[in-house]
Amino acid sequence: MTADLSILTGPPAAPTAPFLVRPADSAADLAAYRSLRRQAFVVEQGLFDGTDLDDVDGDPRTVVLVATAPDGTVLGGVRVAPRTEPDSGWWAGSRLVVSRGSRRGVVGPALVRAACAFVETAGVLRFDAVVQARYAEMFASIGWITTDRTAVRGVPHVAMRWPIGAVQRLVDSTKAVLAAALAPFAEARMGLGGSGFRGDDGAPVPGSDLVAACDAIVPSMVERDPEWAGWCAALVNVNDLAAMGATPVGLLDAVGAPTASHLARVVRGLARASQAWGVPVLGGHTQVGVPAALSVTALGRTSSPIPAGGGRVGDHLRLTVDLGGGWRPGYTGMQWDSSSTRSSDELRAMGSFVERAAPHAAKDVSMAGLAGTAGMLAEASGTGVELDVTAIPRPDGVDTGRWLTCFPGFAMITVDRPGRTVPDAGPATTAVCGRLTSTPGVTLRWPDGVTTTAVASAVTGLGRA
């Protein structure tokens, strides 16, 4: 009888992969890749005369991915590169090639999948390729969609696109549950803000000029970055009031911390923010010896609250955003910090922008990102929205994908009739970068006039406000 010792030794080791896909990191890699290209596209197929090298090869932003055998032999490669200068988040893949001995295998599909993964990781939101028609089925099996048909030197080719769902995934994970989860509240009179303000950033308090807003900070953030959590608890609430044109008058906090020292750091961050915006913490609830937790309620005043659902088809969408600062350490690609370096006067100038502009509708950009928040405003207005990618203000060196899905600190979306002038927004940058449409969802318009879908339909399911 033979004993089975796998419970002690673990499962058998997987066989060594026959190749590895990685970025080309040497001149030798590039030379081998280009040699394969010349052999395939110039010598064998006659698609080019003499050489297939072009301007993309000379673009320093171009990335070449190669598949290499265990001994380092390059078995194939593909290049990916931005289509515009500056980079708008639209990239293309091209010159996919596999050595003659590896063409009846998995190297080609592996290179295509690696290219898709690479561009998504780089924050790209549109990824195109023109492929020979005989390979279209292979691309389609991976998930690519056909957008057009063409020919290169008489050889049939197909224009295809990899559907990047970064924005859709974000709104699905943060906002899609709201309609079902909040349904019991909606049944009550004035539930969820009442008619015209349902699901808004803040809630007008019936019978008064008060607006109330409330936000909780993610517990993991309170645990690992307590002072920043305290600052952000004020920031997001003041932003909610600002989006409704309300002037903040006070904050209430509910904070829990495992230790007194941890509590002190949370309170220190909240107190610093309170002083910066000139909004006092009026009271709240404090508890020690419990898991880290933080929520803040903000109270503001306005006689004419601006709704998120006041937009109309044809309205122009404007983004007013503070491009100063940089990524918060530890939150690169997720949280932009400009507010912590601004003076009180600068913060108040930005915070009063919506009140002074008095647009049809407004909403502050929050955890759903710019594209998702624009979709929420459009949904509340009973419309859809089209964003012009190249017109969106964004900091230098920040890719489009991350900017459209991050929390950008101070950023207000407003919509109003075309041609409406707006007041100065202090240090914030303002630009028209979209319009409300009659088709639900969020689309992105690219420099070539093509539109792609970022959010297929409603973001929250709460419907028109």
Short mmCIF file of C-alpha atoms in Angstrom, two decimals:
data_model
loop_
_atom_site.label_atom_id
_atom_site.label_comp_id
_atom_site.label_asym_id
_atom_site.label_seq_id
_atom_site.Cartn_x
_atom_site.Cartn_y
_atom_site.Cartn_z
CA MET A 1 0.00 0.00 0.00
CA THR A 2 1.39 3.37 -1.02
CA ALA A 3 0.85 6.23 1.40
CA ASP A 4 -0.56 9.50 0.04
CA LEU A 5 1.56 12.22 1.62
CA SER A 6 0.09 15.12 -0.39
CA ILE A 7 -1.66 16.35 2.73
CA LEU A 8 1.81 17.01 4.16
CA THR A 9 3.72 18.04 1.07
CA GLY A 10 0.99 19.96 -0.72
CA PRO A 11 -0.13 19.50 -4.33
CA PRO A 12 2.44 18.74 -7.02
CA ALA A 13 4.26 21.79 -8.34
CA ALA A 14 2.79 23.19 -11.53
CA PRO A 15 4.96 22.67 -14.61
CA THR A 16 7.13 25.63 -15.60
CA ALA A 17 5.34 27.93 -18.03
CA PRO A 18 6.75 27.64 -21.56
CA PHE A 19 6.96 31.44 -21.85
CA LEU A 20 6.69 34.64 -19.86
CA VAL A 21 5.01 37.86 -21.02
CA ARG A 22 6.72 40.99 -19.74
CA PRO A 23 7.66 44.51 -20.86
CA ALA A 24 10.70 44.59 -23.13
CA ASP A 25 13.51 45.88 -20.93
CA SER A 26 16.56 45.77 -23.19
CA ALA A 27 17.74 46.73 -26.63
CA ALA A 28 18.09 43.03 -27.40
CA ASP A 29 14.41 42.43 -26.63
CA LEU A 30 13.36 45.26 -28.94
CA ALA A 31 15.69 44.12 -31.70
CA ALA A 32 14.35 40.57 -31.54
CA TYR A 33 10.74 41.82 -31.55
CA ARG A 34 11.34 44.06 -34.54
CA SER A 35 13.10 41.26 -36.37
CA LEU A 36 10.03 39.04 -35.93
CA ARG A 37 7.85 41.88 -37.21
CA ARG A 38 9.95 42.41 -40.33
CA GLN A 39 9.97 38.71 -41.10
CA ALA A 40 6.19 38.44 -40.75
CA PHE A 41 4.88 41.73 -42.13
CA VAL A 42 7.50 42.61 -44.76
CA VAL A 43 9.00 39.33 -45.94
CA GLU A 44 6.17 36.83 -45.53
CA GLN A 45 3.03 38.94 -45.95
CA GLY A 46 4.25 41.90 -48.00
CA LEU A 47 2.15 44.37 -46.00
CA PHE A 48 5.03 46.87 -45.97
CA ASP A 49 7.91 47.67 -48.30
CA GLY A 50 11.34 47.37 -46.73
CA THR A 51 10.34 48.12 -43.13
CA ASP A 52 7.27 48.23 -40.92
CA LEU A 53 8.77 50.77 -38.49
CA ASP A 54 6.68 53.93 -37.97
CA ASP A 55 6.22 56.93 -35.66
CA VAL A 56 4.78 54.77 -32.89
CA ASP A 57 8.13 53.01 -32.57
CA GLY A 58 9.77 56.37 -31.98
CA ASP A 59 7.25 57.53 -29.37
CA PRO A 60 8.88 57.31 -25.91
CA ARG A 61 5.47 56.52 -24.41
CA THR A 62 5.17 53.30 -26.42
CA VAL A 63 5.44 50.09 -24.40
CA VAL A 64 6.42 46.78 -25.98
CA LEU A 65 5.36 43.53 -24.34
CA VAL A 66 7.29 40.42 -25.31
CA ALA A 67 6.76 36.71 -24.71
CA THR A 68 10.05 34.99 -23.90
CA ALA A 69 11.02 31.36 -23.56
CA PRO A 70 12.88 30.17 -20.42
CA ASP A 71 16.18 30.67 -22.23
CA GLY A 72 15.28 34.30 -23.05
CA THR A 73 14.34 33.75 -26.71
CA VAL A 74 11.68 36.24 -27.81
CA LEU A 75 8.72 34.23 -29.13
CA GLY A 76 6.48 37.19 -29.93
CA GLY A 77 5.47 40.67 -28.96
CA VAL A 78 2.96 43.49 -29.19
CA ARG A 79 3.17 47.24 -28.67
CA VAL A 80 0.72 49.57 -26.93
CA ALA A 81 0.76 53.37 -27.11
CA PRO A 82 -1.34 56.50 -26.56
CA ARG A 83 -3.22 57.78 -29.60
CA THR A 84 -3.10 61.45 -28.63
CA GLU A 85 -0.68 64.09 -27.36
CA PRO A 86 -1.20 64.81 -24.55
CA ASP A 87 -2.42 61.38 -23.53
CA SER A 88 -6.23 61.46 -23.27
CA GLY A 89 -6.63 57.89 -22.02
CA TRP A 90 -7.12 56.51 -25.54
CA TRP A 91 -4.53 53.88 -26.48
CA ALA A 92 -4.09 51.40 -29.29
CA GLY A 93 -2.39 48.05 -29.63
CA SER A 94 -0.54 47.15 -32.82
CA ARG A 95 2.13 45.00 -34.49
CA LEU A 96 1.16 41.79 -32.71
CA VAL A 97 3.56 39.13 -33.94
CA VAL A 98 4.46 35.56 -32.99
CA SER A 99 7.43 33.56 -34.24
CA ARG A 100 6.71 30.94 -36.87
CA GLY A 101 7.26 28.05 -34.47
CA SER A 102 4.85 29.45 -31.85
CA ARG A 103 1.91 30.46 -34.01
CA ARG A 104 -0.21 27.41 -33.29
CA GLY A 105 -0.39 27.89 -29.55
CA VAL A 106 -1.29 30.28 -26.79
CA VAL A 107 1.42 32.92 -27.21
CA GLY A 108 -0.72 35.25 -29.35
CA PRO A 109 -3.79 35.22 -27.07
CA ALA A 110 -1.54 35.60 -24.03
CA LEU A 111 0.07 38.71 -25.51
CA VAL A 112 -3.35 40.21 -26.27
CA ARG A 113 -4.59 39.53 -22.73
CA ALA A 114 -1.40 41.00 -21.28
CA ALA A 115 -1.83 44.14 -23.38
CA CYS A 116 -5.41 44.55 -22.14
CA ALA A 117 -4.31 44.14 -18.53
CA PHE A 118 -1.39 46.53 -18.97
CA VAL A 119 -3.46 49.40 -20.36
CA GLU A 120 -6.18 49.01 -17.75
CA THR A 121 -3.55 49.12 -15.02
CA ALA A 122 -2.21 52.29 -16.65
CA GLY A 123 -5.61 53.98 -16.31
CA VAL A 124 -6.57 53.78 -19.98
CA LEU A 125 -10.31 54.06 -20.76
CA ARG A 126 -10.32 53.27 -24.49
CA PHE A 127 -8.19 50.59 -26.15
CA ASP A 128 -8.41 49.93 -29.90
CA ALA A 129 -6.66 47.74 -32.45
CA VAL A 130 -6.87 47.05 -36.17
CA VAL A 131 -6.27 43.34 -36.74
CA GLN A 132 -6.16 41.08 -39.74
CA ALA A 133 -9.63 39.64 -40.37
CA ARG A 134 -8.37 36.08 -40.00
CA TYR A 135 -7.49 36.82 -36.34
CA ALA A 136 -10.73 38.63 -35.46
CA GLU A 137 -12.29 35.44 -34.10
CA MET A 138 -9.41 34.97 -31.67
CA PHE A 139 -9.78 38.56 -30.42
CA ALA A 140 -13.54 38.13 -30.11
CA SER A 141 -13.09 34.98 -28.03
CA ILE A 142 -11.13 37.06 -25.51
CA GLY A 143 -13.88 39.70 -25.36
CA TRP A 144 -13.00 42.27 -28.02
CA ILE A 145 -15.83 43.82 -30.05
CA THR A 146 -15.80 44.72 -33.75
CA THR A 147 -16.34 48.41 -34.56
CA ASP A 148 -15.51 48.61 -38.29
CA ARG A 149 -13.97 46.82 -41.27
CA THR A 150 -11.16 48.06 -43.47
CA ALA A 151 -8.21 46.86 -45.57
CA VAL A 152 -4.44 47.34 -45.43
CA ARG A 153 -2.62 46.86 -48.73
CA GLY A 154 -5.63 44.90 -49.96
CA VAL A 155 -5.63 42.57 -46.93
CA PRO A 156 -8.95 42.55 -44.97
CA HIS A 157 -8.63 44.01 -41.48
CA VAL A 158 -11.10 44.59 -38.65
CA ALA A 159 -11.18 47.53 -36.26
CA MET A 160 -11.82 46.21 -32.76
CA ARG A 161 -12.10 47.58 -29.22
CA TRP A 162 -11.44 46.10 -25.79
CA PRO A 163 -14.38 47.11 -23.52
CA ILE A 164 -12.85 48.71 -20.43
CA GLY A 165 -15.33 48.73 -17.55
CA ALA A 166 -13.43 50.67 -14.86
CA VAL A 167 -16.12 53.31 -14.36
CA GLN A 168 -18.97 50.79 -14.46
CA ARG A 169 -17.23 48.60 -11.88
CA LEU A 170 -16.74 51.59 -9.59
CA VAL A 171 -20.38 52.68 -9.64
CA ASP A 172 -21.56 49.09 -9.29
CA SER A 173 -19.45 48.64 -6.17
CA THR A 174 -20.31 51.97 -4.54
CA LYS A 175 -23.75 53.13 -5.68
CA ALA A 176 -25.75 50.38 -7.41
CA VAL A 177 -27.16 49.00 -4.14
CA LEU A 178 -28.71 52.29 -3.02
CA ALA A 179 -32.20 51.99 -4.49
CA ALA A 180 -32.89 48.58 -2.96
CA ALA A 181 -31.11 49.29 0.32
CA LEU A 182 -32.85 52.63 0.92
CA ALA A 183 -36.32 51.62 -0.29
CA PRO A 184 -37.83 51.55 3.26
CA PHE A 185 -36.89 55.21 3.75
CA ALA A 186 -38.45 56.26 0.47
CA GLU A 187 -41.89 55.12 1.58
CA ALA A 188 -42.14 57.81 4.28
CA ARG A 189 -43.25 61.38 3.61
CA MET A 190 -40.16 63.49 2.85
CA GLY A 191 -38.12 60.28 2.82
CA LEU A 192 -34.66 60.63 1.27
CA GLY A 193 -35.12 64.37 0.90
CA GLY A 194 -38.56 64.54 -0.65
CA SER A 195 -39.56 65.56 -4.15
CA GLY A 196 -36.85 67.44 -6.03
CA PHE A 197 -34.09 66.52 -3.58
CA ARG A 198 -34.38 62.74 -3.38
CA GLY A 199 -30.95 61.23 -2.83
CA ASP A 200 -29.24 64.64 -2.89
CA ASP A 201 -25.87 65.51 -1.30
CA GLY A 202 -27.64 67.15 1.63
CA ALA A 203 -31.18 67.22 2.92
CA PRO A 204 -33.19 70.44 3.29
CA VAL A 205 -34.71 70.40 6.78
CA PRO A 206 -38.49 70.90 6.47
CA GLY A 207 -39.79 74.21 7.73
CA SER A 208 -36.39 75.90 7.89
CA ASP A 209 -33.49 77.26 5.85
CA LEU A 210 -31.21 74.53 7.17
CA VAL A 211 -29.49 71.87 5.07
CA ALA A 212 -28.03 68.79 6.77
CA ALA A 213 -25.39 66.46 5.38
CA CYS A 214 -23.80 63.34 6.84
CA ASP A 215 -20.85 61.20 5.78
CA ALA A 216 -18.96 58.32 7.37
CA ILE A 217 -15.29 57.62 6.73
CA VAL A 218 -14.20 54.12 5.74
CA PRO A 219 -13.03 52.38 8.97
CA SER A 220 -9.76 51.18 7.44
CA MET A 221 -8.86 54.79 6.68
CA VAL A 222 -9.67 55.85 10.26
CA GLU A 223 -7.40 53.04 11.47
CA ARG A 224 -4.33 53.67 9.35
CA ASP A 225 -4.48 57.44 8.71
CA PRO A 226 -6.52 58.96 11.57
CA GLU A 227 -5.57 62.62 11.11
CA TRP A 228 -6.34 62.50 7.40
CA ALA A 229 -9.62 60.74 8.21
CA GLY A 230 -10.52 63.59 10.57
CA TRP A 231 -9.69 66.17 7.90
CA CYS A 232 -11.67 64.32 5.22
CA ALA A 233 -14.69 63.95 7.49
CA ALA A 234 -15.02 67.73 7.45
CA LEU A 235 -14.02 68.05 3.78
CA VAL A 236 -16.68 65.73 2.37
CA ASN A 237 -19.44 67.24 4.48
CA VAL A 238 -18.54 70.83 3.68
CA ASN A 239 -18.44 69.82 0.01
CA ASP A 240 -21.95 68.36 0.30
CA LEU A 241 -23.24 71.65 1.69
CA ALA A 242 -21.33 73.66 -0.92
CA ALA A 243 -22.92 71.59 -3.71
CA MET A 244 -26.34 72.76 -2.50
CA GLY A 245 -25.27 76.39 -2.24
CA ALA A 246 -25.39 76.30 1.56
CA THR A 247 -23.06 78.13 3.94
CA PRO A 248 -21.76 75.75 6.65
CA VAL A 249 -22.56 76.75 10.25
CA GLY A 250 -21.54 73.74 12.35
CA LEU A 251 -20.45 70.10 12.59
CA LEU A 252 -21.40 67.18 14.81
CA ASP A 253 -19.04 64.21 15.10
CA ALA A 254 -19.38 60.59 16.19
CA VAL A 255 -15.96 59.04 16.73
CA GLY A 256 -14.79 55.73 18.09
CA ALA A 257 -11.16 54.71 18.65
CA PRO A 258 -9.33 51.73 20.16
CA THR A 259 -7.06 53.94 22.29
CA ALA A 260 -6.94 57.48 23.65
CA SER A 261 -3.90 58.30 21.49
CA HIS A 262 -5.70 57.12 18.35
CA LEU A 263 -8.72 59.23 19.34
CA ALA A 264 -6.48 62.26 19.80
CA ARG A 265 -5.13 61.93 16.25
CA VAL A 266 -8.64 61.71 14.73
CA VAL A 267 -9.79 64.72 16.72
CA ARG A 268 -6.63 66.64 15.79
CA GLY A 269 -7.37 66.20 12.08
CA LEU A 270 -11.02 67.17 12.48
CA ALA A 271 -10.11 70.20 14.62
CA ARG A 272 -7.58 71.41 12.06
CA ALA A 273 -10.23 71.15 9.33
CA SER A 274 -12.77 72.92 11.52
CA GLN A 275 -10.38 75.83 11.93
CA ALA A 276 -9.44 75.91 8.24
CA TRP A 277 -13.05 76.18 7.07
CA GLY A 278 -14.14 78.26 10.05
CA VAL A 279 -16.90 75.79 10.94
CA PRO A 280 -17.11 74.82 14.63
CA VAL A 281 -17.64 71.31 15.94
CA LEU A 282 -20.76 71.88 18.04
CA GLY A 283 -20.78 68.49 19.78
CA GLY A 284 -21.29 64.82 19.10
CA HIS A 285 -20.38 61.45 20.59
CA THR A 286 -16.97 60.05 21.58
CA GLN A 287 -16.06 56.50 22.58
CA VAL A 288 -12.73 54.82 23.41
CA GLY A 289 -11.93 51.10 23.48
CA VAL A 290 -13.91 50.28 20.34
CA PRO A 291 -13.00 49.68 16.68
CA ALA A 292 -12.05 52.83 14.76
CA ALA A 293 -15.07 54.65 13.35
CA LEU A 294 -15.88 58.21 12.34
CA SER A 295 -18.90 60.01 10.95
CA VAL A 296 -19.72 63.72 10.80
CA THR A 297 -22.94 65.61 10.28
CA ALA A 298 -22.77 69.14 8.88
CA LEU A 299 -25.40 71.87 9.12
CA GLY A 300 -25.63 74.76 6.67
CA ARG A 301 -28.00 77.55 5.70
CA THR A 302 -29.50 78.61 2.40
CA SER A 303 -32.87 80.01 1.38
CA SER A 304 -32.51 78.55 -2.12
CA PRO A 305 -30.91 75.08 -2.06
CA ILE A 306 -29.50 73.90 -5.40
CA PRO A 307 -30.76 70.40 -6.29
CA ALA A 308 -28.75 67.70 -8.02
CA GLY A 309 -31.80 66.86 -10.11
CA GLY A 310 -32.46 70.24 -11.72
CA GLY A 311 -30.67 69.59 -15.01
CA ARG A 312 -32.34 69.61 -18.42
CA VAL A 313 -31.48 67.93 -21.71
CA GLY A 314 -29.09 70.23 -23.59
CA ASP A 315 -27.62 71.81 -20.46
CA HIS A 316 -23.84 72.17 -20.51
CA LEU A 317 -21.92 70.40 -17.77
CA ARG A 318 -19.09 72.23 -16.07
CA LEU A 319 -16.39 70.85 -13.77
CA THR A 320 -14.94 73.21 -11.18
CA VAL A 321 -11.97 71.50 -9.54
CA ASP A 322 -8.87 72.31 -7.52
CA LEU A 323 -5.93 70.90 -9.49
CA GLY A 324 -3.32 71.89 -6.90
CA GLY A 325 -1.67 69.43 -4.54
CA GLY A 326 -1.13 65.77 -5.36
CA TRP A 327 -2.05 62.21 -4.47
CA ARG A 328 -2.37 61.61 -0.75
CA PRO A 329 0.52 59.32 0.30
CA GLY A 330 -0.83 55.79 0.53
CA TYR A 331 -3.81 56.59 -1.72
CA THR A 332 -2.22 57.12 -5.14
CA GLY A 333 -4.85 56.90 -7.83
CA MET A 334 -7.67 57.07 -5.27
CA GLN A 335 -7.54 60.31 -3.28
CA TRP A 336 -6.28 63.69 -4.47
CA ASP A 337 -5.26 66.15 -1.75
CA SER A 338 -5.33 69.83 -2.61
CA SER A 339 -7.38 71.10 0.31
CA SER A 340 -4.88 70.50 3.12
CA THR A 341 -2.50 73.12 1.69
CA ARG A 342 -5.12 75.80 1.00
CA SER A 343 -5.73 78.88 3.12
CA SER A 344 -9.08 79.51 4.79
CA ASP A 345 -9.83 82.27 2.27
CA GLU A 346 -9.13 79.92 -0.64
CA LEU A 347 -11.29 77.17 0.84
CA ARG A 348 -14.19 79.57 1.38
CA ALA A 349 -13.86 81.03 -2.14
CA MET A 350 -14.17 77.57 -3.67
CA GLY A 351 -16.88 76.49 -1.26
CA SER A 352 -19.13 79.44 -2.16
CA PHE A 353 -18.84 78.88 -5.93
CA VAL A 354 -22.13 77.00 -6.39
CA GLU A 355 -24.04 79.49 -4.25
CA ARG A 356 -22.74 82.38 -6.36
CA ALA A 357 -23.18 80.56 -9.69
CA ALA A 358 -26.79 79.45 -8.94
CA PRO A 359 -26.84 76.74 -11.65
CA HIS A 360 -29.77 74.53 -12.63
CA ALA A 361 -28.16 71.63 -10.73
CA ALA A 362 -24.98 70.77 -8.87
CA LYS A 363 -23.28 67.84 -7.21
CA ASP A 364 -19.87 67.39 -5.58
CA VAL A 365 -17.63 64.64 -6.91
CA SER A 366 -17.37 61.91 -4.31
CA MET A 367 -16.58 58.19 -4.10
CA ALA A 368 -18.24 57.42 -7.44
CA GLY A 369 -15.60 59.56 -9.19
CA LEU A 370 -16.23 62.24 -11.79
CA ALA A 371 -17.92 59.97 -14.34
CA GLY A 372 -20.06 58.19 -11.75
CA THR A 373 -21.08 61.43 -10.02
CA ALA A 374 -22.01 62.99 -13.37
CA GLY A 375 -24.17 59.92 -13.94
CA MET A 376 -25.87 60.43 -10.56
CA LEU A 377 -26.67 64.06 -11.39
CA ALA A 378 -28.02 63.02 -14.78
CA GLU A 379 -30.11 60.24 -13.24
CA ALA A 380 -31.63 62.65 -10.70
CA SER A 381 -32.39 65.04 -13.58
CA GLY A 382 -34.01 62.34 -15.70
CA THR A 383 -31.32 62.61 -18.38
CA GLY A 384 -28.06 61.03 -19.49
CA VAL A 385 -24.69 62.72 -19.78
CA GLU A 386 -21.88 62.87 -22.34
CA LEU A 387 -18.41 63.89 -21.13
CA ASP A 388 -15.84 65.36 -23.53
CA VAL A 389 -12.69 63.58 -22.37
CA THR A 390 -10.18 66.12 -23.64
CA ALA A 391 -12.07 69.08 -22.12
CA ILE A 392 -12.01 67.69 -18.57
CA PRO A 393 -9.57 69.67 -16.40
CA ARG A 394 -7.00 67.37 -14.80
CA PRO A 395 -3.57 67.77 -13.22
CA ASP A 396 -0.45 67.31 -15.33
CA GLY A 397 0.85 63.76 -15.23
CA VAL A 398 -2.38 62.20 -13.96
CA ASP A 399 -3.94 59.63 -16.28
CA THR A 400 -7.54 59.98 -17.41
CA GLY A 401 -8.77 56.70 -15.95
CA ARG A 402 -7.64 57.44 -12.42
CA TRP A 403 -8.82 61.06 -12.57
CA LEU A 404 -12.32 60.04 -13.66
CA THR A 405 -12.62 57.45 -10.88
CA CYS A 406 -10.79 59.02 -7.91
CA PHE A 407 -11.95 61.28 -5.09
CA PRO A 408 -10.52 64.61 -6.33
CA GLY A 409 -10.72 66.62 -3.10
CA PHE A 410 -12.68 69.70 -4.13
CA ALA A 411 -14.63 69.17 -7.36
CA MET A 412 -18.11 70.44 -8.23
CA ILE A 413 -20.22 69.42 -11.20
CA THR A 414 -22.72 72.06 -12.27
CA VAL A 415 -25.10 72.13 -15.20
CA ASP A 416 -26.77 75.16 -16.75
CA ARG A 417 -27.94 76.59 -20.03
CA PRO A 418 -25.27 76.87 -22.76
CA GLY A 419 -23.26 80.08 -22.68
CA ARG A 420 -23.98 80.90 -19.04
CA THR A 421 -21.13 82.82 -17.43
CA VAL A 422 -19.96 81.80 -13.97
CA PRO A 423 -18.21 83.66 -11.15
CA ASP A 424 -14.58 83.25 -10.16
CA ALA A 425 -13.92 80.02 -8.22
CA GLY A 426 -10.79 81.11 -6.39
CA PRO A 427 -7.89 78.70 -6.98
CA ALA A 428 -10.19 76.14 -8.64
CA THR A 429 -10.21 75.62 -12.42
CA THR A 430 -13.54 75.72 -14.27
CA ALA A 431 -14.34 74.30 -17.71
CA VAL A 432 -17.35 73.13 -19.69
CA CYS A 433 -16.66 69.47 -20.44
CA GLY A 434 -19.97 67.80 -21.21
CA ARG A 435 -23.70 68.04 -21.79
CA LEU A 436 -26.90 66.40 -20.62
CA THR A 437 -28.53 64.10 -23.16
CA SER A 438 -31.80 62.24 -23.57
CA THR A 439 -30.13 58.80 -23.38
CA PRO A 440 -29.64 57.40 -19.85
CA GLY A 441 -26.14 56.58 -18.66
CA VAL A 442 -22.70 58.11 -19.12
CA THR A 443 -20.81 58.24 -22.39
CA LEU A 444 -17.32 59.53 -23.16
CA ARG A 445 -16.60 61.54 -26.32
CA TRP A 446 -13.09 61.13 -27.74
CA PRO A 447 -10.97 63.40 -29.99
CA ASP A 448 -12.00 61.48 -33.13
CA GLY A 449 -15.70 62.00 -32.39
CA VAL A 450 -16.28 58.41 -31.26
CA THR A 451 -18.29 57.88 -28.08
CA THR A 452 -17.86 54.95 -25.71
CA THR A 453 -20.05 53.86 -22.82
CA ALA A 454 -18.74 54.44 -19.30
CA VAL A 455 -21.97 53.67 -17.40
CA ALA A 456 -24.66 51.71 -19.22
CA SER A 457 -27.72 53.19 -17.48
CA ALA A 458 -28.72 54.45 -14.03
CA VAL A 459 -26.05 54.69 -11.34
CA THR A 460 -28.14 54.34 -8.16
CA GLY A 461 -31.57 53.21 -9.35
CA LEU A 462 -33.18 55.97 -7.25
CA GLY A 463 -34.47 57.56 -10.44
CA ARG A 464 -35.51 61.13 -11.05
CA ALA A 465 -35.42 63.33 -7.97
#
